[in-house]
XYZ file of C-alpha atoms in Angstrom:
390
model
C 0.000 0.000 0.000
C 1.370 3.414 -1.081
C 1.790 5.545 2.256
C 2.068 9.934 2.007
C 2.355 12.291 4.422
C -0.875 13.826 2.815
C -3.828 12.781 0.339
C -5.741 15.515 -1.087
C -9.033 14.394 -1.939
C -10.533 16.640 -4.948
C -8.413 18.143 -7.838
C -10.236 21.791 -8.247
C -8.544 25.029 -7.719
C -8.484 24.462 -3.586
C -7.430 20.746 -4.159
C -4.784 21.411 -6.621
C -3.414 24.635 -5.007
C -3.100 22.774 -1.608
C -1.208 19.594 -3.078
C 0.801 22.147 -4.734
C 1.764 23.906 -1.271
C 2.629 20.649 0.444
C 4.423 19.384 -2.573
C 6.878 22.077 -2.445
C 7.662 21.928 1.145
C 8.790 18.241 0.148
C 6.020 16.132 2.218
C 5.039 13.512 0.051
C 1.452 13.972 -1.032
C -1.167 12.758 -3.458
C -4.150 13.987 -5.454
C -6.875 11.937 -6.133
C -9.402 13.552 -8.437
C -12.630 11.776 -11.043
C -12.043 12.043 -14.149
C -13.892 14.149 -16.788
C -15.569 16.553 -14.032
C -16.065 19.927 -15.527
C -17.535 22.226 -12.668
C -19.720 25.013 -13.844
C -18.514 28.263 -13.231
C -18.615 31.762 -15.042
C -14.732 31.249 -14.378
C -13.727 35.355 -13.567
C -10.506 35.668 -11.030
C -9.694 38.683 -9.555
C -6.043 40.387 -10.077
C -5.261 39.535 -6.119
C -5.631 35.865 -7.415
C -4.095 36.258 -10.337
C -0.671 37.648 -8.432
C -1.235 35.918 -5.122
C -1.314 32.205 -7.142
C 0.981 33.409 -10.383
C -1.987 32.694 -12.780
C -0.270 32.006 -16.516
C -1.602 35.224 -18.922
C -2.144 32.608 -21.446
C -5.203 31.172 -19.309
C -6.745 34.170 -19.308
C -9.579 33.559 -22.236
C -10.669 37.327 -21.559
C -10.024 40.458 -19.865
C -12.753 42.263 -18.549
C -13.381 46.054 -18.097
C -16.694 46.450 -17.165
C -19.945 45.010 -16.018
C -23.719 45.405 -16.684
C -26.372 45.229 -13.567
C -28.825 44.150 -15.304
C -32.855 45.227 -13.362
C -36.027 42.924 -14.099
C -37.110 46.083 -16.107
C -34.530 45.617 -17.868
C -32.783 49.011 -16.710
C -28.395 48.492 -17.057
C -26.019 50.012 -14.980
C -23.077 50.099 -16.174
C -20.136 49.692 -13.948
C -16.564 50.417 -15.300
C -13.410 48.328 -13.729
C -10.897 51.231 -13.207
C -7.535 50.845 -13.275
C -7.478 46.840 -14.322
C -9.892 44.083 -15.761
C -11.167 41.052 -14.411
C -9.521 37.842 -16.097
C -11.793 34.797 -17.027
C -10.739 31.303 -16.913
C -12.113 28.472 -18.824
C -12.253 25.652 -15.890
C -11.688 23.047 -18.726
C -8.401 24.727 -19.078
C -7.892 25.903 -15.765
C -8.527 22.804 -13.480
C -5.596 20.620 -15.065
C -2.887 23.380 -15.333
C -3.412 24.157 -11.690
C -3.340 19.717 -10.705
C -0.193 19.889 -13.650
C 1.646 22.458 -11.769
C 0.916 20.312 -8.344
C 2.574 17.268 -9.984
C 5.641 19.778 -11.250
C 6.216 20.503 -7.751
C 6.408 16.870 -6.898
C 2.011 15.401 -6.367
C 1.545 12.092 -7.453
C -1.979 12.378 -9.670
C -4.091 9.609 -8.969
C -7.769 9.121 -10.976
C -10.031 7.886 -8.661
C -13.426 8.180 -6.618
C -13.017 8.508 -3.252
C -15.348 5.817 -1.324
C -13.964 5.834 2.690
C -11.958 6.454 5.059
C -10.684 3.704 8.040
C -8.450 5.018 10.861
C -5.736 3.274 12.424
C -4.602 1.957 15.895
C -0.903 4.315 14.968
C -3.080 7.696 14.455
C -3.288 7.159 10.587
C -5.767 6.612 8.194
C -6.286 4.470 5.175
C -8.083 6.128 2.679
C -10.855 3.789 0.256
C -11.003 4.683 -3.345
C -12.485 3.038 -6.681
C -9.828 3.155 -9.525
C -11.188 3.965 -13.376
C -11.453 -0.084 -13.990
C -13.379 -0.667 -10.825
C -11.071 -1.928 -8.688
C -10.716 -1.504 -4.656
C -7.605 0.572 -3.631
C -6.347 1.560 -0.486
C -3.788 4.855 0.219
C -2.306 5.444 3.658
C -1.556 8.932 4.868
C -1.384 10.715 8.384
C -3.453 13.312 7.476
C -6.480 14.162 4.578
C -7.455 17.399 2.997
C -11.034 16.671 1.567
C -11.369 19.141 -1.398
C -14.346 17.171 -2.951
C -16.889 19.828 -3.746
C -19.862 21.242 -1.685
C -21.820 17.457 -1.677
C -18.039 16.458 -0.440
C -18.107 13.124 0.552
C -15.395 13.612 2.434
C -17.348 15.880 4.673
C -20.036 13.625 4.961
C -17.724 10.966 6.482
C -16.568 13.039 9.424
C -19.745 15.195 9.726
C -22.356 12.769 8.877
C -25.193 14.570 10.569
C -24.683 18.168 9.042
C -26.688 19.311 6.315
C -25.134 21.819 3.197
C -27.464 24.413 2.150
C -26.846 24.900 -1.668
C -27.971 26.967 -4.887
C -27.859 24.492 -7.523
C -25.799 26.269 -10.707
C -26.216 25.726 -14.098
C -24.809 26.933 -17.183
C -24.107 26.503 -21.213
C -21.192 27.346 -22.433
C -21.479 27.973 -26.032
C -19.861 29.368 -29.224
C -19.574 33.088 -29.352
C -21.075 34.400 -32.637
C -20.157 37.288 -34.576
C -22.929 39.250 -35.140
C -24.796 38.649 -31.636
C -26.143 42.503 -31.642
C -26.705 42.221 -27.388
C -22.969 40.564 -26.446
C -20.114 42.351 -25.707
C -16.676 40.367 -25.272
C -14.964 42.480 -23.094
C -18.469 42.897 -20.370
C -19.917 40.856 -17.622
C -23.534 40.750 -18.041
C -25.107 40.071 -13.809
C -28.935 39.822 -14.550
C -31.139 40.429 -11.663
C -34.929 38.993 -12.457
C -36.804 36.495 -10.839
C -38.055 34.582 -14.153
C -34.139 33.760 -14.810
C -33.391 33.424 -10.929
C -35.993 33.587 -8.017
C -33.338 33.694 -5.283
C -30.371 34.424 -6.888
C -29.042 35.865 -10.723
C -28.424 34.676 -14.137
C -25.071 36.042 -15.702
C -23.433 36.314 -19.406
C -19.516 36.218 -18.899
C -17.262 36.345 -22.039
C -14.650 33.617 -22.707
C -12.970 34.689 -25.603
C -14.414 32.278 -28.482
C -16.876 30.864 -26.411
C -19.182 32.643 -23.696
C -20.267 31.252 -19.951
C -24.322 31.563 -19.883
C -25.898 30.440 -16.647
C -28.104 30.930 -13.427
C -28.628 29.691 -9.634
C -31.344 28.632 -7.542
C -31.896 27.246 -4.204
C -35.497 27.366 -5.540
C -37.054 23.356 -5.919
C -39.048 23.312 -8.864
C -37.497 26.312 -10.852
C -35.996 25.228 -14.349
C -32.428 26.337 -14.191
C -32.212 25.351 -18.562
C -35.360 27.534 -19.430
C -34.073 30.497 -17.764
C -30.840 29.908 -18.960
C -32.912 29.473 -22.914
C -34.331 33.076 -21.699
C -30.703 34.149 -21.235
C -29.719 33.511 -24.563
C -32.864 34.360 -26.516
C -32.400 38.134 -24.998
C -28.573 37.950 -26.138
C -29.419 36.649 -29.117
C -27.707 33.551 -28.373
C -30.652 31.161 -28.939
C -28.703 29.495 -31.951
C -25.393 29.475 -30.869
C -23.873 26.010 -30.668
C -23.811 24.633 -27.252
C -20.190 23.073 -26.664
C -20.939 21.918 -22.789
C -23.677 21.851 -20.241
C -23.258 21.967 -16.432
C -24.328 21.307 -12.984
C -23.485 21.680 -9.614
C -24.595 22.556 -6.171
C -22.797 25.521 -4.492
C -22.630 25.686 -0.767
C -24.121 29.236 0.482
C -21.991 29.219 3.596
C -18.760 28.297 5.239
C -19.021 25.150 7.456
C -18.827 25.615 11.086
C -16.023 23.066 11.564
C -13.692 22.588 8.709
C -11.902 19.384 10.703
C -12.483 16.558 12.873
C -10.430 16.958 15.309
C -7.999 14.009 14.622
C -6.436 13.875 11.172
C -8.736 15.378 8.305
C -9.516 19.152 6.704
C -11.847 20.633 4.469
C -10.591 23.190 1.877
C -12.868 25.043 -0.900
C -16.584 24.088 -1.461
C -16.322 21.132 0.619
C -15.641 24.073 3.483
C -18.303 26.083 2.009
C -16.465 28.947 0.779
C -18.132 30.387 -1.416
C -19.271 34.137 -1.357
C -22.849 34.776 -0.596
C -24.783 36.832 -3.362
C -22.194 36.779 -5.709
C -21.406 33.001 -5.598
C -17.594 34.164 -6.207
C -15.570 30.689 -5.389
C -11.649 30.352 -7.104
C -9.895 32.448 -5.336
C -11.253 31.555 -1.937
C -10.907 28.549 -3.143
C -7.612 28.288 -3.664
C -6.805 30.631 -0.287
C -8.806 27.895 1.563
C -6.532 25.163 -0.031
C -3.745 26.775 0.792
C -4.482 27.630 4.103
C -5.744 23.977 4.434
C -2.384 22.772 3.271
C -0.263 24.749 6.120
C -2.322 23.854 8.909
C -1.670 20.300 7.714
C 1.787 20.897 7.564
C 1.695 22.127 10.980
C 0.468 19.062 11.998
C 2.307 17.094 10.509
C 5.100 18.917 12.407
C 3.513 19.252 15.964
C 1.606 15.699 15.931
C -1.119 18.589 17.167
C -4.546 17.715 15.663
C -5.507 21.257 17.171
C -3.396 22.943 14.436
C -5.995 21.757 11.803
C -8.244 24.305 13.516
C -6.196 27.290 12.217
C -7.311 26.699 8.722
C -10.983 27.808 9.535
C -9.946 30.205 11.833
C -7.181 31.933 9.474
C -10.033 32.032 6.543
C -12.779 33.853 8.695
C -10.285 36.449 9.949
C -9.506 37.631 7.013
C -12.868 37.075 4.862
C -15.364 36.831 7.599
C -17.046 39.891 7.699
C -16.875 40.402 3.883
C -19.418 37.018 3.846
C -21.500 38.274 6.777
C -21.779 41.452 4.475
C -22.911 39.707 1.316
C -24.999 37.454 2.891
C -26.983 40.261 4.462
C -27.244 41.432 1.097
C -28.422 38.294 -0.294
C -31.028 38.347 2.107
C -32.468 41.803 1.458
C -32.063 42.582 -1.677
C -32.887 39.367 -4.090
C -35.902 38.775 -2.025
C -38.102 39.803 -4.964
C -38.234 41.785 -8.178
C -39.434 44.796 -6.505
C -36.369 44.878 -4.311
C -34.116 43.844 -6.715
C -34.969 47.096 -8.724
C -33.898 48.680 -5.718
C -30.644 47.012 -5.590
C -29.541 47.486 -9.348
C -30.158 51.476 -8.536
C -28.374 51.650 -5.460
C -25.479 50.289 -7.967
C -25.977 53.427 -10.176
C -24.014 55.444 -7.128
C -20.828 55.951 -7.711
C -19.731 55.254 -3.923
C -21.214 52.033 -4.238
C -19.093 50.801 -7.580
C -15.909 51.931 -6.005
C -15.994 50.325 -3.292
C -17.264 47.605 -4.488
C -14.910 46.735 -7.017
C -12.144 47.967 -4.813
C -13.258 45.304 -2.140
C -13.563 42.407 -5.178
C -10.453 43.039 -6.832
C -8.358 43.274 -3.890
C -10.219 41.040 -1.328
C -10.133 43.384 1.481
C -13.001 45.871 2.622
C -11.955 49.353 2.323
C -11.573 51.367 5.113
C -10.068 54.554 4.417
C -13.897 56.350 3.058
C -15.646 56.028 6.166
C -18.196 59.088 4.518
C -18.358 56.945 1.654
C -19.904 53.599 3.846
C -22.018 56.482 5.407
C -23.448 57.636 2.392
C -24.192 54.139 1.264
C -25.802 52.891 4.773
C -28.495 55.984 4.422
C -29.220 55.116 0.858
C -29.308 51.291 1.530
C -31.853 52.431 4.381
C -33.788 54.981 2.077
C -34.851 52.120 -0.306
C -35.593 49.879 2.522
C -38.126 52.366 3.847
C -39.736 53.080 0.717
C -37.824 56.707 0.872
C -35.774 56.476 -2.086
C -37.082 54.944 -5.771
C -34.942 52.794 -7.918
């Protein structure tokens, strides 16, 4: 039986990024990822990502300068991105450059489906997984980092008992045609209107020769592929050729324990960390992963199963209050089409696109406009109390 220090369960940006982290501080690790898995995902990365994880130009499929808020009236707000773009990834392309790079720096790739986990009498555990041909195989490693997406089975295994809320995503990504009269290939397109996304929004993000065209719902019932036909028709997409279609749950919150206390970690959607209300997940992703990956390390150093805990704990200090701030947002402002009006013209003030785009591309709240926030927290409560009009 092969024995590493590590086995990362789940080959996506957090999976990948935190093999990658352990591989070059020499432990011996491996990542096991299914083949074929394609995760829908608009795919844009901001420039902290981009520097913090040295993200290849040449993945880039587009650079973006602006972005359309997009009102069930059909009202646009155009927001421009000063003083950069936001790049777009294709996660076709993406996924196996970032697991390629892991195995540079020394990962052995295996292709597998992860099926249990057994512990051992010496403080180790054996790790179950079905090969491509069907077979049974066994890995042993002192610790696991289970990177297996938000229905992560990995998670399941050491938390049976918790339940995931999720928004189910689903998108079509399809050939970009010439002479579509609505699409612009260097714009985002957020749409904000119940009939595409009760709870949530549809988007339009450019990927060069192709185009990312999806939606999100926690809604049961609610067709994610009609609204995502709706999408199109209004793009004049409807005939495009469609090169993929996909589907996957996204977690709307981060876990309250991210280990078990004994030998395994959760990095990335199995984690939950996902932004509310923009359902923004690479780059905290990949921070998870990597902060996943040191607090392994640490571990590994210590024999300290409490240093597991500092993943979690590192992650929520610096992104915590960002989420608490989105998912307020989330809850007030998609609650219906009458709302969500509201919310596409508090995004006409120019406060509120600064420092919004200031806090996405950078990943840190700004706090050097306090009369800005001001400005925006009596607006915010203008619309609330029927004050103010969209």
């Amino acid at each position: 039986m092969d024995k590493f220090d590590v086995v990362v369960v789940g080959g996506g940006p957090a999976g990948a990024t935190a093999a990658e982290v352990l591989a070059r501080e020499g432990r011996r690790v491996a990542l096991i990822d299914k083949a074929g898995r394609i995760k829908p995902c608009g795919g844009a990365i901001p420039p902290r990502l981009i520097d913090d994880f040295k993200i290849s130009d040449d993945l880039l499929v587009a650079k973006i300068t602006s972005a359309d808020i997009v009102s069930p009236s059909e009202k646009r707000v155009t927001i421009p991105i000063e003083g950069g773009f936001v790049g777009m990834v294709d996660r076709e392309t993406f996924d196996p450059w970032l697991r390629r790079r892991a195995v540079s720096a020394g990962a052995t790739s295996i292709t597998g489906v992860f099926e249990d986990l057994t512990r051992e009498a010496d403080g180790g555990v054996t790790l179950h997984y079905r090969a491509p041909d069907g077979a049974s195989c066994e890995l042993r490693a002192r610790a696991i980092i289970g990177a297996d997406g938000a229905s992560s089975s990995v998670g399941k295994t050491i938390f049976p008992d918790e339940r995931v809320q999720c928004v189910f995503a689903y998108h079509e990504i399809v050939q970009t045609p010439r002479d579509a009269v609505a699409f612009n290939a260097r714009r985002c397109d957020v749409i904000y209107r119940g009939a595409t996304s009760p709870d949530f929004y549809a988007w339009i993000f450019p990927h060069g020769d192709t185009c990312s065209i999806g939606t999100g719902s926690a809604q049961k019932g609610f067709s994610l592929r009609q609204a995502v036909g709706k999408v199109r028709a209004t793009y004049g997409l409807s005939t495009a050729q469609t090169l993929r279609r996909e589907g996957a749950p996204i977690p709307m919150m981060p876990r309250r324990r991210w280990d078990d206390g004994r030998n395994v970690v959760l990095a990335g959607d199995a984690a939950g960390v996902v932004a509310p209300a923009s359902g923004e997940g690479i780059y905290y992703a990949m921070f998870a992963g990597q902060l996943a990956a040191e607090a392994a390390s640490m571990f590994l150093r210590t024999g300290d199963a409490r240093a597991l805990k500092g993943a979690r704990r590192r992650f929520m200090r610096e992104h915590g209050r960002v989420f608490w701030i989105l998912g307020l947002m989330q809850r007030l402002w998609y609650r219906n089409d009458r709302r969500r009006e509201q919310f596409v013209g508090i995004c006409r003030d120019e406060d509120v696109q600064k420092l919004t785009f200031a806090a996405y591309m950078h990943k840190k709240l700004v706090k050097t406009r306090p009369l800005s926030h001001a400005r925006i927290l009596f607006k915010d409560l203008g619309y609330l109390l029927g004050l103010r009009h969209a």
